[in-house]
Amino acid sequence: MTSHRFLAFVEDASASSSIADESSEAGRVIELYRKNLGQEPTHLVWLDGIEKPYFESLTWIDTPCDSNSQLDREQRKDHLNSLDPNKLSVFLLALHKDDNSAFFDELVETAWLEVSICDSQETDSVPGLQSPDYELERIEEVWIVFERRVEGNELSKLRNVFSLDHLAEADFNIHKPIYYQFTPYQNLRINFFEISVGNETGTNHPANRPREV
């Protein structure tokens, strides 16, 4: 068994019955759950992940970014664009809210989780698809094990690195709820220097629970 630890951002969690027919990949991961676990999954989940050891090796994860400073913004943009794409992945996974309750209970959008990505089924694992980006040109079937919710200093580092403070036009109103539209496989690959909308920066704010039908 080969496994890799990822720090994963919860992008979306939606009732599987509401999106099962939206793409062949959604159908594929649902079928993986049926085949291996003997029942219908209740939810599909998008995770955006970065390999944990690689993230921890970055020398700039504690470097603050002042959104009012053009120099800081340019430096942060350069840092983000220098990330090794081989250390980044997106995951589409299926789970059951009762049978996989420990995992399901942590699926608050904008949360960061630590997960193990395995090449074979493990205890408490759920099936999923791994790809370098949302275009899903290369897909591997994997098994995902929930390890823990990321908190404390490690969470602060993640929120510092992946904030959008390097965008002068970003909207950082942290008091507004953040809503994600689950539109799988519609060329959603993130290009950091083309993002033009705001996102959360890591302080308290309302967040969404998994959506039902």
XYZ file of N, CA, C and O in Angstrom:
852
model
N 0.843 -1.186 0.000
C 0.000 0.000 0.000
C 0.884 1.245 0.000
O 1.780 1.390 0.808
N 0.621 2.124 -0.956
C 1.314 3.402 -1.034
C 0.344 4.508 -0.648
O -0.806 4.521 -1.093
N 0.802 5.442 0.182
C -0.075 6.540 0.583
C 0.712 7.839 0.630
O 1.935 7.836 0.816
N -0.002 8.935 0.439
C 0.574 10.268 0.521
C -0.344 11.127 1.377
O -1.577 11.038 1.269
N 0.252 11.967 2.215
C -0.534 12.886 3.030
C -0.750 14.187 2.270
O 0.197 14.760 1.729
N -2.004 14.625 2.257
C -2.373 15.887 1.627
C -3.076 16.776 2.635
O -3.781 16.295 3.533
N -2.883 18.077 2.482
C -3.702 19.079 3.133
C -4.731 19.511 2.098
O -4.366 19.935 1.000
N -6.006 19.367 2.428
C -7.054 19.490 1.410
C -8.115 20.501 1.828
O -8.655 20.442 2.939
N -8.405 21.405 0.921
C -9.421 22.437 1.099
C -10.768 21.891 0.640
O -10.879 21.330 -0.461
N -11.799 22.031 1.457
C -13.132 21.548 1.090
C -13.770 22.556 0.148
O -14.220 23.631 0.561
N -13.805 22.192 -1.120
C -14.359 23.082 -2.141
C -15.876 22.985 -2.206
O -16.576 23.983 -2.332
N -16.392 21.779 -2.127
C -17.840 21.588 -2.258
C -18.213 20.205 -1.759
O -17.456 19.249 -1.916
N -19.391 20.106 -1.162
C -19.993 18.817 -0.804
C -21.472 18.903 -1.138
O -22.179 19.757 -0.605
N -21.930 18.028 -2.021
C -23.312 18.075 -2.491
C -23.916 16.688 -2.498
O -23.219 15.688 -2.679
N -25.232 16.641 -2.318
C -25.940 15.367 -2.363
C -25.698 14.690 -3.709
O -25.877 15.301 -4.757
N -25.283 13.445 -3.679
C -24.927 12.754 -4.924
C -26.117 12.602 -5.855
O -25.964 12.651 -7.075
N -27.306 12.462 -5.295
C -28.483 12.284 -6.155
C -28.783 13.515 -6.988
O -29.420 13.427 -8.035
N -28.294 14.677 -6.554
C -28.577 15.917 -7.281
C -27.603 16.161 -8.421
O -27.875 16.973 -9.310
N -26.457 15.467 -8.426
C -25.439 15.734 -9.443
C -24.923 14.468 -10.115
O -23.982 14.517 -10.891
N -25.581 13.346 -9.860
C -25.085 12.065 -10.370
C -24.996 12.031 -11.885
O -24.124 11.354 -12.448
N -25.875 12.749 -12.553
C -25.918 12.687 -14.018
C -25.190 13.839 -14.685
O -25.269 14.008 -15.904
N -24.452 14.634 -13.930
C -23.827 15.821 -14.505
C -22.556 15.522 -15.281
O -22.121 16.326 -16.085
N -21.931 14.379 -15.032
C -20.697 14.058 -15.737
C -20.426 12.574 -15.623
O -20.922 11.894 -14.722
N -19.606 12.070 -16.524
C -19.220 10.664 -16.457
C -18.374 10.382 -15.224
O -18.429 9.283 -14.656
N -17.586 11.371 -14.781
C -16.745 11.174 -13.609
C -17.573 11.057 -12.337
O -17.243 10.271 -11.448
N -18.648 11.849 -12.243
C -19.534 11.716 -11.094
C -20.129 10.314 -11.048
O -20.153 9.665 -9.998
N -20.594 9.843 -12.200
C -21.120 8.482 -12.262
C -20.069 7.439 -11.928
O -20.361 6.425 -11.279
N -18.855 7.695 -12.350
C -17.763 6.736 -12.113
C -17.457 6.585 -10.625
O -17.304 5.465 -10.125
N -17.379 7.691 -9.903
C -17.033 7.595 -8.490
C -18.194 7.038 -7.676
O -18.000 6.334 -6.673
N -19.416 7.305 -8.110
C -20.577 6.693 -7.455
C -20.554 5.180 -7.639
O -20.803 4.414 -6.703
N -20.229 4.741 -8.852
C -20.160 3.308 -9.118
C -19.043 2.656 -8.307
O -19.181 1.510 -7.844
N -17.930 3.336 -8.112
C -16.859 2.804 -7.272
C -17.352 2.567 -5.846
O -17.017 1.550 -5.220
N -18.143 3.495 -5.347
C -18.667 3.336 -3.991
C -19.632 2.159 -3.932
O -19.578 1.338 -3.012
N -20.529 2.077 -4.904
C -21.473 0.958 -4.947
C -20.750 -0.385 -4.982
O -21.066 -1.309 -4.231
N -19.779 -0.479 -5.866
C -19.078 -1.741 -6.091
C -18.304 -2.191 -4.859
O -18.312 -3.378 -4.507
N -17.641 -1.251 -4.196
C -16.744 -1.625 -3.110
C -17.386 -1.588 -1.732
O -16.932 -2.294 -0.827
N -18.424 -0.781 -1.566
C -19.032 -0.635 -0.248
C -20.478 -1.096 -0.202
O -21.112 -1.062 0.858
N -21.022 -1.491 -1.345
C -22.305 -2.183 -1.359
C -23.546 -1.347 -1.175
O -24.617 -1.899 -0.893
N -23.445 -0.040 -1.333
C -24.629 0.799 -1.235
C -24.403 2.112 -1.975
O -23.318 2.374 -2.485
N -25.459 2.915 -2.017
C -25.377 4.206 -2.689
C -24.706 5.230 -1.781
O -25.037 5.334 -0.590
N -23.765 6.003 -2.280
C -23.231 7.121 -1.486
C -24.268 8.224 -1.388
O -25.141 8.349 -2.251
N -24.191 9.005 -0.356
C -25.128 10.125 -0.209
C -24.572 11.440 -0.724
O -25.335 12.343 -1.062
N -23.238 11.560 -0.789
C -22.638 12.841 -1.159
C -21.406 12.656 -2.032
O -20.700 11.643 -1.928
N -21.177 13.648 -2.883
C -19.930 13.786 -3.624
C -19.214 15.031 -3.119
O -19.852 16.057 -2.830
N -17.895 14.947 -3.052
C -17.111 16.010 -2.433
C -15.929 16.366 -3.321
O -15.230 15.487 -3.832
N -15.709 17.677 -3.518
C -14.502 18.181 -4.161
C -13.514 18.599 -3.092
O -13.852 19.360 -2.180
N -12.269 18.172 -3.212
C -11.185 18.640 -2.369
C -10.065 19.175 -3.257
O -9.745 18.577 -4.284
N -9.464 20.293 -2.860
C -8.268 20.822 -3.511
C -7.099 20.546 -2.585
O -7.089 21.026 -1.450
N -6.101 19.798 -3.043
C -5.058 19.346 -2.133
C -3.644 19.741 -2.529
O -3.329 19.917 -3.707
N -2.797 19.859 -1.513
C -1.374 20.056 -1.696
C -0.677 19.042 -0.799
O -1.085 18.825 0.350
N 0.361 18.397 -1.309
C 1.064 17.398 -0.507
C 1.632 18.049 0.748
O 2.279 19.098 0.692
N 1.380 17.419 1.887
C 1.758 18.011 3.168
C 3.267 18.256 3.293
O 3.681 19.365 3.678
N 4.130 17.262 3.016
C 5.571 17.529 3.169
C 6.051 18.662 2.268
O 6.919 19.448 2.661
N 5.488 18.750 1.057
C 5.882 19.823 0.152
C 5.454 21.171 0.712
O 6.246 22.135 0.711
N 4.217 21.260 1.198
C 3.752 22.522 1.771
C 4.657 22.951 2.921
O 5.046 24.121 3.020
N 4.994 22.006 3.776
C 5.810 22.329 4.943
C 7.227 22.740 4.560
O 7.923 23.378 5.358
N 7.650 22.376 3.337
C 8.997 22.736 2.892
C 9.080 24.138 2.310
O 10.178 24.659 2.094
N 7.945 24.764 2.036
C 7.945 26.097 1.450
C 8.517 27.106 2.441
O 8.086 27.168 3.598
N 9.451 27.897 1.993
C 10.136 28.822 2.898
C 9.339 30.095 3.165
O 9.687 30.858 4.065
N 8.263 30.315 2.420
C 7.560 31.588 2.512
C 6.168 31.469 3.148
O 5.386 32.420 3.113
N 5.862 30.314 3.771
C 4.490 30.119 4.263
C 4.155 31.039 5.441
O 2.971 31.232 5.738
N 5.170 31.593 6.094
C 4.902 32.534 7.189
C 5.032 33.987 6.759
O 4.860 34.895 7.580
N 5.340 34.218 5.487
C 5.538 35.580 5.013
C 4.195 36.269 4.812
O 3.375 35.804 4.009
N 3.919 37.338 5.530
C 2.629 38.025 5.360
C 2.559 38.735 4.019
O 3.590 39.042 3.403
N 1.348 38.983 3.579
C 1.133 39.723 2.335
C 0.197 40.889 2.625
O -0.952 40.686 3.022
N 0.692 42.078 2.446
C -0.105 43.287 2.643
C -0.790 43.613 1.316
O -0.129 43.976 0.338
N -2.109 43.487 1.288
C -2.831 43.709 0.037
C -2.729 45.151 -0.450
O -3.039 45.440 -1.607
N -2.290 46.055 0.423
C -2.113 47.451 0.017
C -0.734 47.720 -0.576
O -0.465 48.817 -1.052
N 0.127 46.706 -0.538
C 1.488 46.870 -1.043
C 1.634 46.141 -2.380
O 1.492 44.928 -2.453
N 1.928 46.899 -3.429
C 2.115 46.276 -4.736
C 3.289 45.299 -4.721
O 3.228 44.229 -5.334
N 4.355 45.662 -3.996
C 5.516 44.771 -3.906
C 5.136 43.444 -3.269
O 5.505 42.372 -3.770
N 4.371 43.496 -2.156
C 3.934 42.263 -1.497
C 3.045 41.443 -2.420
O 3.163 40.204 -2.494
N 2.149 42.120 -3.122
C 1.225 41.396 -4.010
C 1.985 40.701 -5.131
O 1.694 39.550 -5.481
N 2.966 41.387 -5.716
C 3.739 40.788 -6.797
C 4.566 39.607 -6.290
O 4.678 38.573 -6.960
N 5.125 39.742 -5.117
C 5.926 38.660 -4.548
C 5.050 37.439 -4.278
O 5.442 36.302 -4.573
N 3.857 37.662 -3.720
C 2.970 36.541 -3.434
C 2.503 35.869 -4.727
O 2.419 34.637 -4.799
N 2.210 36.655 -5.735
C 1.813 36.070 -7.015
C 2.921 35.197 -7.578
O 2.666 34.079 -8.063
N 4.153 35.669 -7.487
C 5.295 34.884 -7.952
C 5.431 33.590 -7.146
O 5.718 32.529 -7.708
N 5.243 33.682 -5.846
C 5.319 32.486 -5.010
C 4.268 31.455 -5.420
O 4.560 30.263 -5.565
N 3.047 31.916 -5.602
C 1.960 30.996 -5.948
C 2.188 30.357 -7.318
O 1.952 29.166 -7.508
N 2.672 31.156 -8.256
C 2.916 30.615 -9.590
C 4.134 29.698 -9.637
O 4.324 28.974 -10.615
N 4.944 29.727 -8.578
C 6.114 28.853 -8.529
C 5.801 27.493 -7.897
O 6.661 26.617 -7.864
N 4.583 27.314 -7.396
C 4.224 26.033 -6.789
C 4.365 24.901 -7.803
O 3.983 25.034 -8.966
N 4.914 23.790 -7.350
C 5.124 22.627 -8.206
C 3.780 21.974 -8.503
O 3.134 21.440 -7.592
N 3.323 21.994 -9.755
C 2.014 21.410 -10.069
C 1.938 19.922 -9.786
O 0.843 19.375 -9.613
N 3.079 19.253 -9.721
C 3.080 17.829 -9.408
C 2.749 17.551 -7.946
O 2.525 16.395 -7.574
N 2.758 18.593 -7.127
C 2.439 18.439 -5.714
C 1.013 18.885 -5.394
O 0.602 18.867 -4.234
N 0.275 19.281 -6.412
C -1.098 19.741 -6.254
C -2.044 18.768 -6.925
O -1.738 18.217 -7.987
N -3.201 18.551 -6.339
C -4.199 17.657 -6.934
C -5.593 18.113 -6.535
O -5.779 18.788 -5.518
N -6.563 17.727 -7.354
C -7.964 17.835 -6.964
C -8.515 16.424 -6.823
O -8.055 15.491 -7.485
N -9.505 16.293 -5.950
C -10.093 14.994 -5.676
C -11.608 15.095 -5.742
O -12.206 16.049 -5.228
N -12.216 14.125 -6.376
C -13.662 13.955 -6.336
C -13.912 12.636 -5.628
O -13.443 11.586 -6.077
N -14.624 12.669 -4.521
C -14.827 11.456 -3.747
C -16.295 11.281 -3.393
O -17.065 12.239 -3.387
N -16.655 10.033 -3.119
C -18.012 9.694 -2.715
C -17.985 9.173 -1.291
O -17.030 8.504 -0.880
N -19.022 9.496 -0.525
C -19.126 8.961 0.829
C -20.582 8.885 1.261
O -21.472 9.418 0.601
N -20.806 8.208 2.374
C -22.139 8.091 2.960
C -22.138 8.842 4.284
O -21.267 8.623 5.120
N -23.105 9.721 4.457
C -23.082 10.613 5.614
C -23.200 9.882 6.944
O -22.791 10.426 7.983
N -23.756 8.664 6.937
C -23.857 7.886 8.168
C -22.681 6.925 8.321
O -22.023 6.889 9.366
N -22.395 6.172 7.295
C -21.317 5.187 7.383
C -19.941 5.844 7.439
O -18.990 5.261 7.966
N -19.812 7.032 6.878
C -18.540 7.769 6.898
C -18.724 9.073 7.672
O -18.254 10.126 7.261
N -19.386 8.977 8.812
C -19.804 10.174 9.540
C -18.632 11.015 10.049
O -18.715 12.243 10.090
N -17.516 10.370 10.436
C -16.375 11.144 10.935
C -15.841 12.080 9.857
O -15.440 13.218 10.144
N -15.832 11.602 8.619
C -15.410 12.409 7.480
C -16.486 13.437 7.153
O -16.212 14.640 7.032
N -17.718 12.977 7.052
C -18.811 13.851 6.649
C -18.982 15.036 7.591
O -19.238 16.165 7.150
N -18.825 14.800 8.886
C -19.047 15.864 9.867
C -18.049 17.008 9.738
O -18.277 18.098 10.269
N -16.935 16.784 9.056
C -15.929 17.834 8.886
C -16.063 18.588 7.570
O -15.268 19.480 7.290
N -17.077 18.255 6.785
C -17.193 18.835 5.456
C -17.909 20.182 5.478
O -18.981 20.359 4.925
N -17.284 21.127 6.123
C -17.719 22.514 6.059
C -16.901 23.184 4.965
O -15.673 23.120 4.967
N -17.573 23.804 4.014
C -16.844 24.472 2.944
C -15.909 25.526 3.544
O -16.266 26.240 4.471
N -14.727 25.597 2.971
C -13.606 26.451 3.357
C -12.784 25.851 4.489
O -11.782 26.433 4.892
N -13.164 24.672 5.006
C -12.324 24.006 6.000
C -11.117 23.374 5.309
O -11.149 23.061 4.116
N -10.051 23.178 6.073
C -8.880 22.437 5.625
C -8.804 21.132 6.409
O -8.957 21.124 7.636
N -8.582 20.032 5.689
C -8.489 18.713 6.292
C -7.146 18.089 5.951
O -6.556 18.395 4.913
N -6.673 17.201 6.805
C -5.543 16.362 6.454
C -6.088 14.989 6.070
O -6.884 14.398 6.812
N -5.677 14.503 4.904
C -6.152 13.214 4.413
C -4.968 12.395 3.917
O -3.930 12.937 3.541
N -5.149 11.088 3.945
C -4.192 10.178 3.326
C -4.784 9.675 2.022
O -5.953 9.274 1.973
N -3.983 9.705 0.965
C -4.401 9.226 -0.342
C -3.693 7.896 -0.595
O -2.467 7.835 -0.662
N -4.481 6.842 -0.728
C -3.949 5.488 -0.829
C -4.273 4.888 -2.194
O -5.252 5.266 -2.836
N -3.444 3.923 -2.619
C -3.673 3.291 -3.913
C -4.505 2.023 -3.796
O -4.759 1.342 -4.792
N -4.946 1.669 -2.593
C -5.815 0.509 -2.399
C -6.735 0.779 -1.216
O -6.482 1.680 -0.404
N -7.792 0.004 -1.110
C -8.787 0.234 -0.067
C -8.191 -0.028 1.312
O -7.520 -1.027 1.537
N -8.455 0.904 2.221
C -7.985 0.804 3.595
C -9.163 0.960 4.542
O -10.253 1.389 4.154
N -8.953 0.627 5.801
C -9.997 0.802 6.805
C -10.438 2.260 6.861
O -9.607 3.166 6.897
N -11.754 2.464 6.835
C -12.360 3.799 6.913
C -12.077 4.668 5.692
O -12.277 5.885 5.746
N -11.629 4.076 4.605
C -11.369 4.875 3.399
C -12.606 4.950 2.523
O -13.513 4.116 2.613
N -12.643 5.972 1.684
C -13.717 6.129 0.699
C -13.081 6.265 -0.677
O -11.960 6.768 -0.808
N -13.773 5.813 -1.720
C -13.182 5.872 -3.059
C -13.273 7.265 -3.662
O -14.167 8.046 -3.343
N -12.323 7.541 -4.547
C -12.342 8.835 -5.208
C -11.496 8.835 -6.460
O -10.872 7.832 -6.816
N -11.506 9.964 -7.130
C -10.704 10.193 -8.325
C -9.720 11.313 -8.026
O -10.082 12.325 -7.416
N -8.497 11.146 -8.455
C -7.452 12.159 -8.274
C -6.990 12.638 -9.643
O -6.790 11.843 -10.555
N -6.826 13.957 -9.771
C -6.371 14.538 -11.029
C -5.506 15.760 -10.723
O -5.678 16.403 -9.682
N -4.576 16.102 -11.620
C -3.769 17.309 -11.408
C -4.591 18.594 -11.404
O -4.178 19.585 -10.804
N -5.735 18.597 -12.082
C -6.551 19.805 -12.131
C -7.970 19.435 -12.518
O -8.289 18.286 -12.798
N -8.845 20.445 -12.533
C -10.260 20.218 -12.791
C -10.568 19.817 -14.227
O -11.689 19.426 -14.532
N -9.606 19.916 -15.101
C -9.839 19.476 -16.471
C -9.905 17.955 -16.564
O -10.426 17.408 -17.535
N -9.369 17.275 -15.558
C -9.469 15.822 -15.440
C -8.969 15.096 -16.673
O -9.561 14.106 -17.108
N -7.895 15.597 -17.229
C -7.323 14.919 -18.392
C -6.598 13.637 -17.984
O -6.498 12.694 -18.757
N -6.071 13.618 -16.762
C -5.433 12.419 -16.212
C -6.085 12.104 -14.879
O -6.098 12.930 -13.976
N -6.651 10.929 -14.767
C -7.401 10.550 -13.577
C -6.866 9.239 -13.026
O -6.604 8.296 -13.779
N -6.716 9.182 -11.712
C -6.378 7.941 -11.043
C -7.446 7.626 -10.005
O -7.959 8.530 -9.339
N -7.775 6.356 -9.874
C -8.677 5.934 -8.817
C -7.869 5.765 -7.534
O -6.818 5.127 -7.527
N -8.356 6.378 -6.456
C -7.629 6.352 -5.176
C -8.617 6.090 -4.047
O -9.840 6.109 -4.233
N -8.055 5.876 -2.858
C -8.846 5.735 -1.642
C -8.394 6.819 -0.668
O -7.202 7.038 -0.477
N -9.360 7.511 -0.073
C -9.081 8.666 0.765
C -9.458 8.347 2.203
O -10.578 7.894 2.477
N -8.522 8.587 3.101
C -8.753 8.394 4.534
C -8.707 9.747 5.220
O -7.719 10.482 5.100
N -9.769 10.090 5.935
C -9.772 11.323 6.719
C -8.905 11.129 7.953
O -9.058 10.165 8.700
N -7.980 12.057 8.169
C -7.092 11.980 9.325
C -7.504 12.958 10.423
O -7.638 12.571 11.580
N -7.697 14.230 10.052
C -8.029 15.222 11.071
C -8.404 16.540 10.419
O -8.141 16.756 9.236
N -9.044 17.389 11.173
C -9.309 18.766 10.768
C -8.053 19.584 11.084
O -7.507 19.497 12.180
N -7.602 20.376 10.142
C -6.426 21.218 10.352
C -6.826 22.441 11.172
O -7.807 23.124 10.858
N -6.056 22.714 12.216
C -6.365 23.831 13.099
C -5.073 24.536 13.506
O -3.979 24.138 13.132
N -5.226 25.583 14.288
C -4.084 26.244 14.922
C -3.109 26.875 13.948
O -3.484 27.436 12.921
N -1.828 26.762 14.290
C -0.776 27.416 13.524
C -0.713 26.897 12.089
O -0.470 27.659 11.148
N -0.932 25.587 11.903
C -0.889 25.024 10.554
C -1.993 25.599 9.690
O -1.786 25.906 8.508
N -3.173 25.794 10.264
C -4.280 26.396 9.529
C -3.957 27.839 9.159
O -4.245 28.296 8.053
N -3.334 28.564 10.074
C -2.959 29.949 9.793
C -1.988 30.025 8.620
O -2.082 30.921 7.776
N -1.049 29.084 8.552
C -0.093 29.064 7.448
C -0.807 28.804 6.124
O -0.522 29.457 5.104
N -1.730 27.852 6.110
C -2.470 27.554 4.878
C -3.284 28.756 4.424
O -3.304 29.099 3.233
N -3.952 29.389 5.349
C -4.772 30.544 4.989
C -3.921 31.720 4.543
O -4.343 32.513 3.701
N -2.729 31.836 5.091
C -1.819 32.880 4.644
C -1.361 32.626 3.216
O -1.386 33.531 2.363
N -0.975 31.402 2.929
C -0.468 31.069 1.598
C -1.545 31.196 0.543
O -1.319 31.733 -0.545
N -2.748 30.700 0.836
C -3.778 30.620 -0.195
C -4.841 31.705 -0.082
O -5.910 31.587 -0.676
N -4.555 32.768 0.657
C -5.436 33.920 0.601
C -5.273 34.587 -0.760
O -4.346 34.280 -1.516
N -6.165 35.507 -1.061
C -6.055 36.248 -2.321
C -5.605 37.687 -2.075
O -5.945 38.598 -2.821
N -4.808 37.882 -1.038
C -4.338 39.229 -0.731
C -3.436 39.809 -1.816
O -3.167 41.006 -1.817
N -2.977 38.951 -2.735
C -2.121 39.462 -3.797
C -2.935 40.087 -4.926
O -2.377 40.567 -5.914
N -4.261 40.088 -4.785
C -5.126 40.701 -5.796
C -5.684 42.003 -5.247
O -6.465 42.014 -4.298
N -5.300 43.094 -5.855
C -5.726 44.400 -5.356
C -7.243 44.559 -5.416
O -7.844 45.243 -4.607
N -7.886 43.902 -6.395
C -9.318 44.083 -6.579
C -10.152 43.057 -5.831
O -11.369 43.041 -5.921
N -9.500 42.170 -5.055
C -10.241 41.115 -4.382
C -11.156 41.687 -3.303
O -10.871 42.703 -2.690
N -12.268 41.009 -3.100
C -13.250 41.405 -2.104
C -13.019 40.562 -0.859
O -13.220 39.363 -0.877
N -12.616 41.174 0.236
C -12.302 40.432 1.450
C -13.314 40.699 2.556
O -12.971 40.786 3.719
N -14.576 40.853 2.201
C -15.614 41.033 3.217
C -15.873 39.693 3.878
O -16.610 38.866 3.375
N -15.247 39.475 5.029
C -15.314 38.159 5.668
C -16.634 37.925 6.371
O -16.870 36.845 6.918
N -17.522 38.907 6.368
C -18.797 38.735 7.048
C -19.874 38.192 6.103
O -20.978 37.895 6.533
N -19.555 38.069 4.831
C -20.513 37.521 3.879
C -20.344 36.011 3.810
O -19.227 35.517 3.733
N -21.444 35.245 3.796
C -21.319 33.805 3.581
C -20.690 33.519 2.230
O -20.868 34.279 1.270
N -19.928 32.452 2.143
C -19.269 32.070 0.899
C -20.062 30.954 0.253
O -20.293 29.913 0.860
N -20.513 31.154 -0.964
C -21.301 30.153 -1.664
C -20.530 29.659 -2.876
O -20.036 30.441 -3.666
N -20.439 28.351 -3.002
C -19.774 27.747 -4.142
C -20.821 27.104 -5.038
O -21.738 26.454 -4.556
N -20.691 27.297 -6.314
C -21.556 26.619 -7.271
C -20.837 25.368 -7.748
O -19.752 25.456 -8.317
N -21.414 24.224 -7.500
C -20.778 22.966 -7.886
C -20.988 22.746 -9.376
O -22.065 22.378 -9.825
N -19.987 23.053 -10.163
C -20.068 22.886 -11.611
C -18.906 22.010 -12.040
O -17.883 22.507 -12.496
N -19.009 20.710 -11.835
C -17.854 19.833 -12.076
C -17.426 19.812 -13.529
O -18.242 19.901 -14.440
N -16.095 19.731 -13.687
C -15.503 19.433 -14.978
C -15.733 20.519 -16.015
O -15.778 20.264 -17.197
N -15.922 21.760 -15.578
C -16.131 22.861 -16.514
C -14.879 23.724 -16.595
O -14.931 24.941 -16.520
N -13.719 23.088 -16.716
C -12.458 23.805 -16.888
C -12.228 24.807 -15.756
O -11.995 25.987 -15.976
N -12.294 24.311 -14.520
C -12.165 25.177 -13.365
C -10.735 25.309 -12.860
O -10.512 25.749 -11.756
N -9.756 24.946 -13.656
C -8.376 24.980 -13.188
C -8.002 26.383 -12.716
O -8.217 27.366 -13.407
N -7.434 26.445 -11.543
C -7.076 27.743 -10.968
C -5.820 28.279 -11.637
O -4.823 27.586 -11.747
N -5.884 29.515 -12.079
C -4.710 30.211 -12.591
C -4.569 31.463 -11.741
O -5.353 32.391 -11.858
N -3.576 31.492 -10.862
C -3.552 32.495 -9.819
C -3.512 33.920 -10.349
O -4.038 34.815 -9.728
N -2.886 34.151 -11.497
C -2.807 35.537 -11.943
C -4.025 35.936 -12.761
O -4.108 37.053 -13.228
N -5.010 35.052 -12.904
C -6.232 35.425 -13.602
C -7.452 35.474 -12.692
O -8.523 35.864 -13.124
N -7.294 35.089 -11.423
C -8.422 35.135 -10.509
C -8.851 36.587 -10.317
O -8.039 37.450 -10.086
N -10.151 36.837 -10.382
C -10.619 38.209 -10.269
C -11.716 38.366 -9.231
O -12.387 39.379 -9.187
N -11.937 37.351 -8.398
C -12.964 37.458 -7.369
C -12.344 37.207 -6.018
O -11.290 36.602 -5.890
N -13.016 37.664 -4.981
C -12.512 37.528 -3.631
C -12.748 36.152 -3.055
O -13.527 35.363 -3.566
N -12.086 35.888 -1.952
C -12.253 34.639 -1.229
C -11.953 34.916 0.230
O -11.501 35.988 0.587
N -12.192 33.919 1.104
C -11.945 34.136 2.526
C -10.457 34.177 2.820
O -9.654 33.593 2.117
N -10.107 34.888 3.894
C -8.703 35.063 4.231
C -8.325 34.409 5.540
O -7.198 34.530 5.976
N -9.247 33.733 6.195
C -8.833 32.910 7.308
C -9.323 33.323 8.677
O -8.897 32.769 9.669
N -10.250 34.263 8.760
C -10.808 34.585 10.054
C -12.250 34.117 10.113
O -12.772 33.587 9.151
N -12.903 34.291 11.237
C -14.224 33.706 11.426
C -15.238 34.267 10.445
O -15.315 35.467 10.223
N -16.077 33.403 9.895
C -17.098 33.807 8.954
C -18.097 32.664 8.824
O -17.775 31.525 9.134
N -19.329 32.954 8.350
C -20.280 31.876 8.123
C -19.766 30.947 7.020
O -19.103 31.370 6.095
N -20.083 29.689 7.121
C -19.675 28.713 6.101
C -20.797 27.715 5.880
O -21.659 27.535 6.729
N -20.781 27.103 4.730
C -21.855 26.209 4.333
C -21.601 24.783 4.770
O -20.482 24.273 4.666
N -22.648 24.093 5.202
C -22.604 22.656 5.403
C -22.869 21.986 4.067
O -23.258 22.636 3.088
N -22.643 20.665 3.970
C -22.940 19.972 2.714
C -24.379 20.205 2.263
O -25.302 20.191 3.072
N -24.531 20.428 0.978
C -25.863 20.716 0.434
C -26.626 19.426 0.159
O -26.074 18.450 -0.330
N -27.895 19.475 0.437
C -28.786 18.351 0.170
C -29.560 18.625 -1.103
O -29.448 19.681 -1.715
N -30.392 17.684 -1.480
C -31.187 17.834 -2.688
C -32.172 18.986 -2.513
O -32.788 19.122 -1.466
